[in-house]
PDB file of C-alpha atoms in Angstrom:
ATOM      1  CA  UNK W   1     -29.396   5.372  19.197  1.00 40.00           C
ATOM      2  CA  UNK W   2     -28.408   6.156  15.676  1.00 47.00           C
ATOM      3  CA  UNK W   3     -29.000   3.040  13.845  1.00 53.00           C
ATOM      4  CA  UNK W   4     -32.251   4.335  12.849  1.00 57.00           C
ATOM      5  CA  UNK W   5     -34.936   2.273  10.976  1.00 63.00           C
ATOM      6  CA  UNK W   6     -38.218   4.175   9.515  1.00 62.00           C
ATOM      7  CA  UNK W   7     -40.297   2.937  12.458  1.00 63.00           C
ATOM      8  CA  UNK W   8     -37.142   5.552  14.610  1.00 67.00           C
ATOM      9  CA  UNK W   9     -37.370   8.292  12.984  1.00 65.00           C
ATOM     10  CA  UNK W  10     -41.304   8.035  12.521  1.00 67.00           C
ATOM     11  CA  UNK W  11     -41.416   8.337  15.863  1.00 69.00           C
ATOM     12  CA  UNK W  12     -38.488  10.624  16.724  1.00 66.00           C
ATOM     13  CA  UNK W  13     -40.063  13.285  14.059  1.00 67.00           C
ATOM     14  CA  UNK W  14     -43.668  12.800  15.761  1.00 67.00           C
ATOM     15  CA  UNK W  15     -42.508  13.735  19.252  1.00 71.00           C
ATOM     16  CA  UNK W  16     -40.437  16.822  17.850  1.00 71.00           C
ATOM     17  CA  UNK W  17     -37.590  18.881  18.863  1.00 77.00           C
ATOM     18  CA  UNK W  18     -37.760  21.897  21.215  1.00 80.00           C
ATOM     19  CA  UNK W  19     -36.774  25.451  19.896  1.00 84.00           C
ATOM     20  CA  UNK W  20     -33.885  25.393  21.571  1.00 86.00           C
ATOM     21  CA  UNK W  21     -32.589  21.446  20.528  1.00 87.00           C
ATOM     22  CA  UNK W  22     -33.647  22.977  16.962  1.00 89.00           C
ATOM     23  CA  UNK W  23     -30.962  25.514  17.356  1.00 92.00           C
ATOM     24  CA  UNK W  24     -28.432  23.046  18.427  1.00 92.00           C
ATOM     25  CA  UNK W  25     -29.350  21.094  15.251  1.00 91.00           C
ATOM     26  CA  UNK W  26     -29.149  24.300  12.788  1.00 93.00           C
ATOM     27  CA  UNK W  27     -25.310  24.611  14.092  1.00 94.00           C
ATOM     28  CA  UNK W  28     -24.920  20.977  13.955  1.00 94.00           C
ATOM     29  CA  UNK W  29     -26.073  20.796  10.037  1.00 95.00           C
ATOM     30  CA  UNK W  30     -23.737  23.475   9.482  1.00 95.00           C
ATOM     31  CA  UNK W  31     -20.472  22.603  11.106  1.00 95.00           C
ATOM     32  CA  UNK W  32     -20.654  19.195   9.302  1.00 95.00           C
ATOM     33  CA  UNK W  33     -21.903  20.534   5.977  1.00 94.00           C
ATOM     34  CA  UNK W  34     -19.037  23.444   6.054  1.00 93.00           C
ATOM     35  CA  UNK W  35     -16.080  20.777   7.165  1.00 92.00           C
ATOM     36  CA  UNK W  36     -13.717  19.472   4.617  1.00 90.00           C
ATOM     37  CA  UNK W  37     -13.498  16.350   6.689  1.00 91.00           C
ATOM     38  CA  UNK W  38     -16.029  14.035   8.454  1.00 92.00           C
ATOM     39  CA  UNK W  39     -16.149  15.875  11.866  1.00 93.00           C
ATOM     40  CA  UNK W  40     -16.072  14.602  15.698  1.00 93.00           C
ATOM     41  CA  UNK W  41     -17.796  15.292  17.818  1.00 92.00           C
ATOM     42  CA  UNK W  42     -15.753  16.899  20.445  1.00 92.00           C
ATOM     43  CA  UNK W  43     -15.193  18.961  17.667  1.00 93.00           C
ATOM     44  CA  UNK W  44     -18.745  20.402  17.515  1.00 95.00           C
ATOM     45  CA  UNK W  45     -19.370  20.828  21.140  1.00 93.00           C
ATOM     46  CA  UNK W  46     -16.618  23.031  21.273  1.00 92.00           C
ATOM     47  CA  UNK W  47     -18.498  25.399  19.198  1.00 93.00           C
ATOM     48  CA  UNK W  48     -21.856  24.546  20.740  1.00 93.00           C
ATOM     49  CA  UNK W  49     -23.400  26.463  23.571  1.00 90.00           C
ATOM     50  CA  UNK W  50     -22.642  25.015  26.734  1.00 89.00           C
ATOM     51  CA  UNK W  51     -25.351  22.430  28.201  1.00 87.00           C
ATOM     52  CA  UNK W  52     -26.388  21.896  24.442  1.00 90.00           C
ATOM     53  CA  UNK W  53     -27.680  18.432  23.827  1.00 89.00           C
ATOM     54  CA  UNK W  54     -25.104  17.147  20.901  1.00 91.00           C
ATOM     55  CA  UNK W  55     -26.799  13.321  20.953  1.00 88.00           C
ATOM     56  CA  UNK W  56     -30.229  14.275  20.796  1.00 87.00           C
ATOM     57  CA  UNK W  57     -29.551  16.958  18.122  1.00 90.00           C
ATOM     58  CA  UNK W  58     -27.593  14.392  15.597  1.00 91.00           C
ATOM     59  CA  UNK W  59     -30.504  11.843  16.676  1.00 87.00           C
ATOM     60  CA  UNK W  60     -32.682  14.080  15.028  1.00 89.00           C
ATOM     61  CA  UNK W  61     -31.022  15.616  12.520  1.00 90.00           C
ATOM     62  CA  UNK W  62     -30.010  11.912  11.330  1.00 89.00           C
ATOM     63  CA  UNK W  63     -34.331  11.226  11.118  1.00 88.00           C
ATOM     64  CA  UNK W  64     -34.819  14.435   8.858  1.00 88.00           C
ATOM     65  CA  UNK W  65     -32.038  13.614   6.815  1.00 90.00           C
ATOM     66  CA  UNK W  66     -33.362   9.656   6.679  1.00 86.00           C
ATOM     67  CA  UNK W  67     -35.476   9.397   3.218  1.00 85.00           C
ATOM     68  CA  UNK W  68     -33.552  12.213   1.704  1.00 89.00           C
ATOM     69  CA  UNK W  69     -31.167  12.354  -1.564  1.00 91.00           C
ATOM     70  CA  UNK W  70     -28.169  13.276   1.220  1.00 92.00           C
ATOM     71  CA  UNK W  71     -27.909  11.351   4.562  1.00 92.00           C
ATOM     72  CA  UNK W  72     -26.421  11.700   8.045  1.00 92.00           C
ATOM     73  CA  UNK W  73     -23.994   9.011   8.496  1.00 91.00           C
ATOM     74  CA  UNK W  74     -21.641   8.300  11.235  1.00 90.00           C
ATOM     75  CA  UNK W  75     -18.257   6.368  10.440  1.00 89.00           C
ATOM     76  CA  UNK W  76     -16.114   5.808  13.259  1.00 84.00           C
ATOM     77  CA  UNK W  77     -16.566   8.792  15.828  1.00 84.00           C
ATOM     78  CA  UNK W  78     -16.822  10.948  13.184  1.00 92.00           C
ATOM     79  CA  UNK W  79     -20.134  12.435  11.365  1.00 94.00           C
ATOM     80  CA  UNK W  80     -20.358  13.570   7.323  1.00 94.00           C
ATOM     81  CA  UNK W  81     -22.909  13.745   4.793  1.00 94.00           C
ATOM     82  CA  UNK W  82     -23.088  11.208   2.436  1.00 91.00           C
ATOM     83  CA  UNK W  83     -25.209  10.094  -0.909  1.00 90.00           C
ATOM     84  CA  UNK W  84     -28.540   8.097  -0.022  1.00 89.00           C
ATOM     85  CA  UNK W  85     -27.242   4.256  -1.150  1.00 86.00           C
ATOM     86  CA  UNK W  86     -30.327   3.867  -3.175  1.00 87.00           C
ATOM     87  CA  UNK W  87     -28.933   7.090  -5.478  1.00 88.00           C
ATOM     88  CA  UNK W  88     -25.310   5.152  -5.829  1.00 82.00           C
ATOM     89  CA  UNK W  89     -26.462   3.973  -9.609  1.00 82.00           C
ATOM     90  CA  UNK W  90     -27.729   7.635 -10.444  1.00 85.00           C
ATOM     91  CA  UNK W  91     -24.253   8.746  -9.726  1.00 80.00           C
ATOM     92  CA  UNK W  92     -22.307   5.536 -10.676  1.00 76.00           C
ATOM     93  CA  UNK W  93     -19.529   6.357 -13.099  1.00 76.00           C
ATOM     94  CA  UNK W  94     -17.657   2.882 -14.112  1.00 73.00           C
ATOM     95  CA  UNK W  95     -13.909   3.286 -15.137  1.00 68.00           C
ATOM     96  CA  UNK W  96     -10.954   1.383 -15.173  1.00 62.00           C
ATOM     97  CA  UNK W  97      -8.858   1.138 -12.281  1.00 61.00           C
ATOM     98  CA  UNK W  98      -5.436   1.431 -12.684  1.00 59.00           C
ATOM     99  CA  UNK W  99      -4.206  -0.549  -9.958  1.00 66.00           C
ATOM    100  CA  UNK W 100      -5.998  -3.493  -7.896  1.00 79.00           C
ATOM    101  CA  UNK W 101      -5.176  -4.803  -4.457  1.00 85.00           C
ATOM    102  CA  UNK W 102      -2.598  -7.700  -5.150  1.00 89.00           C
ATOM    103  CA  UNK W 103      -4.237 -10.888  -3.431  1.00 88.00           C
ATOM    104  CA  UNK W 104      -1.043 -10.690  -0.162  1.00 91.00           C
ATOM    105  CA  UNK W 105      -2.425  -6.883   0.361  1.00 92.00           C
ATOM    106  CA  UNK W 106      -6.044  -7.909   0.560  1.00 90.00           C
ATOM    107  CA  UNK W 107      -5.167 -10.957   3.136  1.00 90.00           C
ATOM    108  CA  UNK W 108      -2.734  -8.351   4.854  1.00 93.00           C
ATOM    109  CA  UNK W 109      -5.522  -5.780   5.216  1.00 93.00           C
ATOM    110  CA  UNK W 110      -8.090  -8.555   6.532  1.00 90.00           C
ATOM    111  CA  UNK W 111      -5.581  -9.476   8.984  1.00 91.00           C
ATOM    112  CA  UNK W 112      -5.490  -5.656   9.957  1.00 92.00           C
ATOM    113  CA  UNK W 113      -8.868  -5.519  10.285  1.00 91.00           C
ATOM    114  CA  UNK W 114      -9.914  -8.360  12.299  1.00 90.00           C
ATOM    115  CA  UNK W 115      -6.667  -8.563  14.810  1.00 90.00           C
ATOM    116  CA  UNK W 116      -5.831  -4.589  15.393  1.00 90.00           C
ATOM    117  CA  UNK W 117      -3.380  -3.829  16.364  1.00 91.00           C
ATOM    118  CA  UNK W 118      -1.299  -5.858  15.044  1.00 92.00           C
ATOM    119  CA  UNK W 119       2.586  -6.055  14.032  1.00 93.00           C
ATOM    120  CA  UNK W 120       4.319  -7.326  10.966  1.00 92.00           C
ATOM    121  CA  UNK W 121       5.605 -10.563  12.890  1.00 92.00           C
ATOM    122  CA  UNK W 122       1.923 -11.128  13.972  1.00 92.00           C
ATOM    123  CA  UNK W 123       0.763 -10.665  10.101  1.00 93.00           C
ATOM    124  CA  UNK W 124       3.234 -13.277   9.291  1.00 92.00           C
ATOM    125  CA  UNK W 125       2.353 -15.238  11.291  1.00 91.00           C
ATOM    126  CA  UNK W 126      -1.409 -15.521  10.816  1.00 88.00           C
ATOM    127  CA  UNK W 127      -0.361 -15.547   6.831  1.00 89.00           C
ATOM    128  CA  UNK W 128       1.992 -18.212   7.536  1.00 89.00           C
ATOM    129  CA  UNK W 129       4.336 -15.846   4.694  1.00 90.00           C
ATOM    130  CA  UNK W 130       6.529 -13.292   5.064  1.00 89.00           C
ATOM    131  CA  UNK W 131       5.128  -9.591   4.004  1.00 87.00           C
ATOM    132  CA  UNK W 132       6.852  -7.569   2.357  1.00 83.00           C
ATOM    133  CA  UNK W 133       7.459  -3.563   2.299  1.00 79.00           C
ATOM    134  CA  UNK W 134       6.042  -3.100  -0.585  1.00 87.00           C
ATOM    135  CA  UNK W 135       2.710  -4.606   0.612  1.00 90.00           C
ATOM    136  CA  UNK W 136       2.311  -2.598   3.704  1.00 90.00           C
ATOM    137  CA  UNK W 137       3.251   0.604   1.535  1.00 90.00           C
ATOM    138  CA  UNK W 138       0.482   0.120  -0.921  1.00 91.00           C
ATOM    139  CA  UNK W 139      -1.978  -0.071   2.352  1.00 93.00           C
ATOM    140  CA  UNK W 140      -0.575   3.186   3.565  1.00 93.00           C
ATOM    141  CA  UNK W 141      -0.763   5.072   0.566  1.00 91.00           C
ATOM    142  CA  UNK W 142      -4.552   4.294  -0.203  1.00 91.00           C
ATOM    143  CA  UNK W 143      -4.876   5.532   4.040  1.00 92.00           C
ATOM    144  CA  UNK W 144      -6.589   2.308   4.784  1.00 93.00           C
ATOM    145  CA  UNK W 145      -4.117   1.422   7.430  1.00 94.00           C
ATOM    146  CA  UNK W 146      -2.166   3.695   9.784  1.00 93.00           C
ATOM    147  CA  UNK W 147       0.832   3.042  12.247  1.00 93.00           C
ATOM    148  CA  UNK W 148      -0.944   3.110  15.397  1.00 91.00           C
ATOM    149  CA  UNK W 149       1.978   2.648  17.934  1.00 91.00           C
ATOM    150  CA  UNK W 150       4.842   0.190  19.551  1.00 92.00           C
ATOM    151  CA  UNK W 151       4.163  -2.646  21.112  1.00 91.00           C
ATOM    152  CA  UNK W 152       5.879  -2.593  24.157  1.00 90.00           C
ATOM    153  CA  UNK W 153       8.333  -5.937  23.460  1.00 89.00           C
ATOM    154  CA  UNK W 154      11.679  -6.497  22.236  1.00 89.00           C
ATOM    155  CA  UNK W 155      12.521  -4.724  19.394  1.00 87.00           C
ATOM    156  CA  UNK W 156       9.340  -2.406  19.728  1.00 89.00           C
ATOM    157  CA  UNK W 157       7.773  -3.235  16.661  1.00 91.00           C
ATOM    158  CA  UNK W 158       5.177  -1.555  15.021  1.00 91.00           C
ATOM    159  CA  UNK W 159       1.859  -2.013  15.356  1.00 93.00           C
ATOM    160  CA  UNK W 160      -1.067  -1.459  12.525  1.00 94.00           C
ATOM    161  CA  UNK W 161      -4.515  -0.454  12.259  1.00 93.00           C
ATOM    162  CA  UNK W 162      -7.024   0.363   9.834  1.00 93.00           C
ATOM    163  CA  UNK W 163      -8.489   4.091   9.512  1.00 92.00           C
ATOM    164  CA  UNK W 164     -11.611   5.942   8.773  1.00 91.00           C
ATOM    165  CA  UNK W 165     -10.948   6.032   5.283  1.00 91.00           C
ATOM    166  CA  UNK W 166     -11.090   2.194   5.967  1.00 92.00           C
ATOM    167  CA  UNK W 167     -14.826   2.376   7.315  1.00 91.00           C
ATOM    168  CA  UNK W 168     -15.578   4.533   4.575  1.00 89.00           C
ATOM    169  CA  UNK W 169     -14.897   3.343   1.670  1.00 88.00           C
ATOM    170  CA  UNK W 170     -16.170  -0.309   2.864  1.00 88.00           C
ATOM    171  CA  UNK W 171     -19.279   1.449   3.901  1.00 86.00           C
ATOM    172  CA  UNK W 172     -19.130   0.391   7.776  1.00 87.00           C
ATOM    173  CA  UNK W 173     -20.228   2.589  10.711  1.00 85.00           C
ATOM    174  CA  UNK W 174     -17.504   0.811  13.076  1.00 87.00           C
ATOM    175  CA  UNK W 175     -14.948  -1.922  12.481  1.00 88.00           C
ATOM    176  CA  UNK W 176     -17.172  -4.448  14.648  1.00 84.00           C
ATOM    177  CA  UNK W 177     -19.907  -4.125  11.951  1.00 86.00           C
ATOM    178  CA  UNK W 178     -17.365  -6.389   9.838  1.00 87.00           C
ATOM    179  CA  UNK W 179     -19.339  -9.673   9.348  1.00 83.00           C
ATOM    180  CA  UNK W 180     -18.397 -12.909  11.634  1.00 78.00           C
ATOM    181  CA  UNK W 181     -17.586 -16.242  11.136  1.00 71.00           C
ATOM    182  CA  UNK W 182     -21.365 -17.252  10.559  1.00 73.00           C
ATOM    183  CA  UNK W 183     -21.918 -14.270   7.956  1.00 76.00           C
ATOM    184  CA  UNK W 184     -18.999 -15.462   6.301  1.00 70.00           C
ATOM    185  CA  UNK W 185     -19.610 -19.015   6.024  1.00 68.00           C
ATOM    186  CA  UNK W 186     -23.172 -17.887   4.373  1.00 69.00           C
ATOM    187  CA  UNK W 187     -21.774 -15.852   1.746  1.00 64.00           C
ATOM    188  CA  UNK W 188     -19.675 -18.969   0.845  1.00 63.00           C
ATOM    189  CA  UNK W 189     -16.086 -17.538   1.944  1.00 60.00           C
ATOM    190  CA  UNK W 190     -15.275 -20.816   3.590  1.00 61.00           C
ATOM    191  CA  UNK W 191     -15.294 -24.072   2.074  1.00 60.00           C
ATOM    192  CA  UNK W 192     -15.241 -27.694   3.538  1.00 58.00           C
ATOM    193  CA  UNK W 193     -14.791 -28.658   7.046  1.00 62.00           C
ATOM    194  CA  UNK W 194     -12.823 -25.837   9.165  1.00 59.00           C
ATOM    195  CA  UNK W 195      -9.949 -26.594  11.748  1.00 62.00           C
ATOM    196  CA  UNK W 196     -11.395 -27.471  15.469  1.00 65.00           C
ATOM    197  CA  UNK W 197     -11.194 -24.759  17.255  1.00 63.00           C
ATOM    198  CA  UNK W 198     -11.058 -22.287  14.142  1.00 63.00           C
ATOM    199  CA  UNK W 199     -12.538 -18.555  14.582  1.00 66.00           C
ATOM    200  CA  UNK W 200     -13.384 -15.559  13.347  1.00 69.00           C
ATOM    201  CA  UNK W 201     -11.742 -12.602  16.289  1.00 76.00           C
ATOM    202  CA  UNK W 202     -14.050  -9.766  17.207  1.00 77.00           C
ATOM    203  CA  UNK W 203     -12.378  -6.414  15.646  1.00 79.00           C
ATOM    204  CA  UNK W 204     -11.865  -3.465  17.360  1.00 77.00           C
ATOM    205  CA  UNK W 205     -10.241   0.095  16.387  1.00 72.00           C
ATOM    206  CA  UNK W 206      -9.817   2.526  19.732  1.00 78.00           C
ATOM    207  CA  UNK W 207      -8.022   5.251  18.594  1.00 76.00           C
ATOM    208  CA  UNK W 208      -6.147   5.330  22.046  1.00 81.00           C
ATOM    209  CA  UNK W 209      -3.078   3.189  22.323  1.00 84.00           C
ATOM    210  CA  UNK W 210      -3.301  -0.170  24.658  1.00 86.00           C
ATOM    211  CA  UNK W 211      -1.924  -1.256  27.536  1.00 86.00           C
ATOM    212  CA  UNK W 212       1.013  -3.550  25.966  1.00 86.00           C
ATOM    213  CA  UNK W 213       1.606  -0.393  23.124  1.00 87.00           C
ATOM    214  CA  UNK W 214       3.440   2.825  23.329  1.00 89.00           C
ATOM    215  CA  UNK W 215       4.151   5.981  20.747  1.00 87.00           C
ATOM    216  CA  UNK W 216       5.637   5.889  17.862  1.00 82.00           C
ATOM    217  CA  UNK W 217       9.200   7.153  17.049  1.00 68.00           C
ATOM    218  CA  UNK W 218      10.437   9.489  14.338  1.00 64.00           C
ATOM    219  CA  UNK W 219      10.443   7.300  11.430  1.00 60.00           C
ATOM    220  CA  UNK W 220       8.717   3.687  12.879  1.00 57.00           C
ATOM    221  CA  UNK W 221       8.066   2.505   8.957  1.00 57.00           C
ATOM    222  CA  UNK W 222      11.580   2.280   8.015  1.00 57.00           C
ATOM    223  CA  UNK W 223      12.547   1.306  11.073  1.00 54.00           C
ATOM    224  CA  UNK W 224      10.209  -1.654  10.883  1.00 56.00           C
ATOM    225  CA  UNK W 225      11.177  -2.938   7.856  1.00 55.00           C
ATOM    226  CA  UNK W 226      14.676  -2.278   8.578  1.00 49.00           C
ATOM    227  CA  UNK W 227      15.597  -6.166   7.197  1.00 42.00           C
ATOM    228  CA  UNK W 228      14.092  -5.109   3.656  1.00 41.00           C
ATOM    229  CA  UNK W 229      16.065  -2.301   3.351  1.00 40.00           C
ATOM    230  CA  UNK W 230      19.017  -2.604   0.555  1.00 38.00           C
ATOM    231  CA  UNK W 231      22.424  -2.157   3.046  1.00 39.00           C
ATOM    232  CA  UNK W 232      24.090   0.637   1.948  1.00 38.00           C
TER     233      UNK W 232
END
């Protein structure tokens, strides 16, 4: 419903919306114009008259929004404005970076990605390395990944997941929009003959905890890297 293409929102904006799903869209525009933050959207209905139509109103409003400078994106469950993609060059500003993405935090958060959630043993594993702290720190601080829960097994370890910010920056709508093993293979990521049996998984980010995970405790990253830790 709100992957859109012009032939959409041609005919969304031809059939209209009532007076009253106008309203609902006013409030709508405002709420997410006025927030700080991209904003849910059990987070607008609790400000929207009751029986208001929330889906049809961000249908629309995402259509009038379509060829303009600013669009009506959704990442994650969340809804923001955001810079047409065409305009990115107009407002392009190279600099240097200070800091890249050493090549173990890159293949640590493609791991995260694609195999949420996962734990640090299950990271090394896929890696076939052990990670260290200071990886999984650097992922943390630039709020690509988040500690999502425990997995309920011995030792309770931590597991990972990536975040909005995530989505975001890598300009994806969900985590399953992340290209597969075919899209891969065409952009030349994988070279020679691959392993029988060899796959790309199908990534997924709920929000809610799974079945085999639990909460977290009061400090789970320390805790988790409790063998890195200098003994006192």
């Amino acid at each position: 419903m709100f992957d859109l293409k012009a032939a959409d929102v041609a005919a969304l904006l031809a059939r209209g919306p009532g007076q009253a799903q106008r309203e609902v869209m006013r409030l709508c525009e405002a709420m997410i114009f006025a927030s700080a933050a991209p904003l849910s959207e059990e987070e607008m209905l609790k400000r929207l008259p009751d029986g208001a139509e929330l889906g049809a109103a961000l249908a629309y409003l995402k259509a009038e929004y379509f060829a303009r400078g600013v669009n009506l994106v959704k990442v994650g469950k969340k809804w923001l404005f955001r810079t047409a993609p065409d305009l990115a060059f107009v407002l392009q500003r190279e600099q240097q970076e200070p800091k890249k993405l050493s090549r173990a935090a890159l293949e640590t958060l493609a791991i995260v990605a694609y195999h949420q959630p996962v734990t640090r043993a299950e990271i090394e594993d896929i890696r076939g390395v052990a990670i260290s702290k200071g990886t999984m720190d650097v992922l943390l601080e630039t709020g690509w990944v988040r500690l999502r829960g425990r997995r309920r097994a011995p030792g309770r370890p931590v597991t990972y997941g990536t975040t909005d910010a995530f989505l975001l920056h890598f300009g994806l709508e969900q985590i399953s929009d992340l290209p597969g093993l075919d899209e891969l293979k065409g952009a030349g990521l994988f070279d020679g003959r691959l392993p029988k049996g060899f796959g790309v998984p199908q990534p997924r980010d709920d929000s809610a905890l799974m079945e085999d995970e639990e909460a977290l405790g009061d400090d789970p990253l320390n805790e988790s890297f409790a063998s890195d830790l200098p003994e006192e």
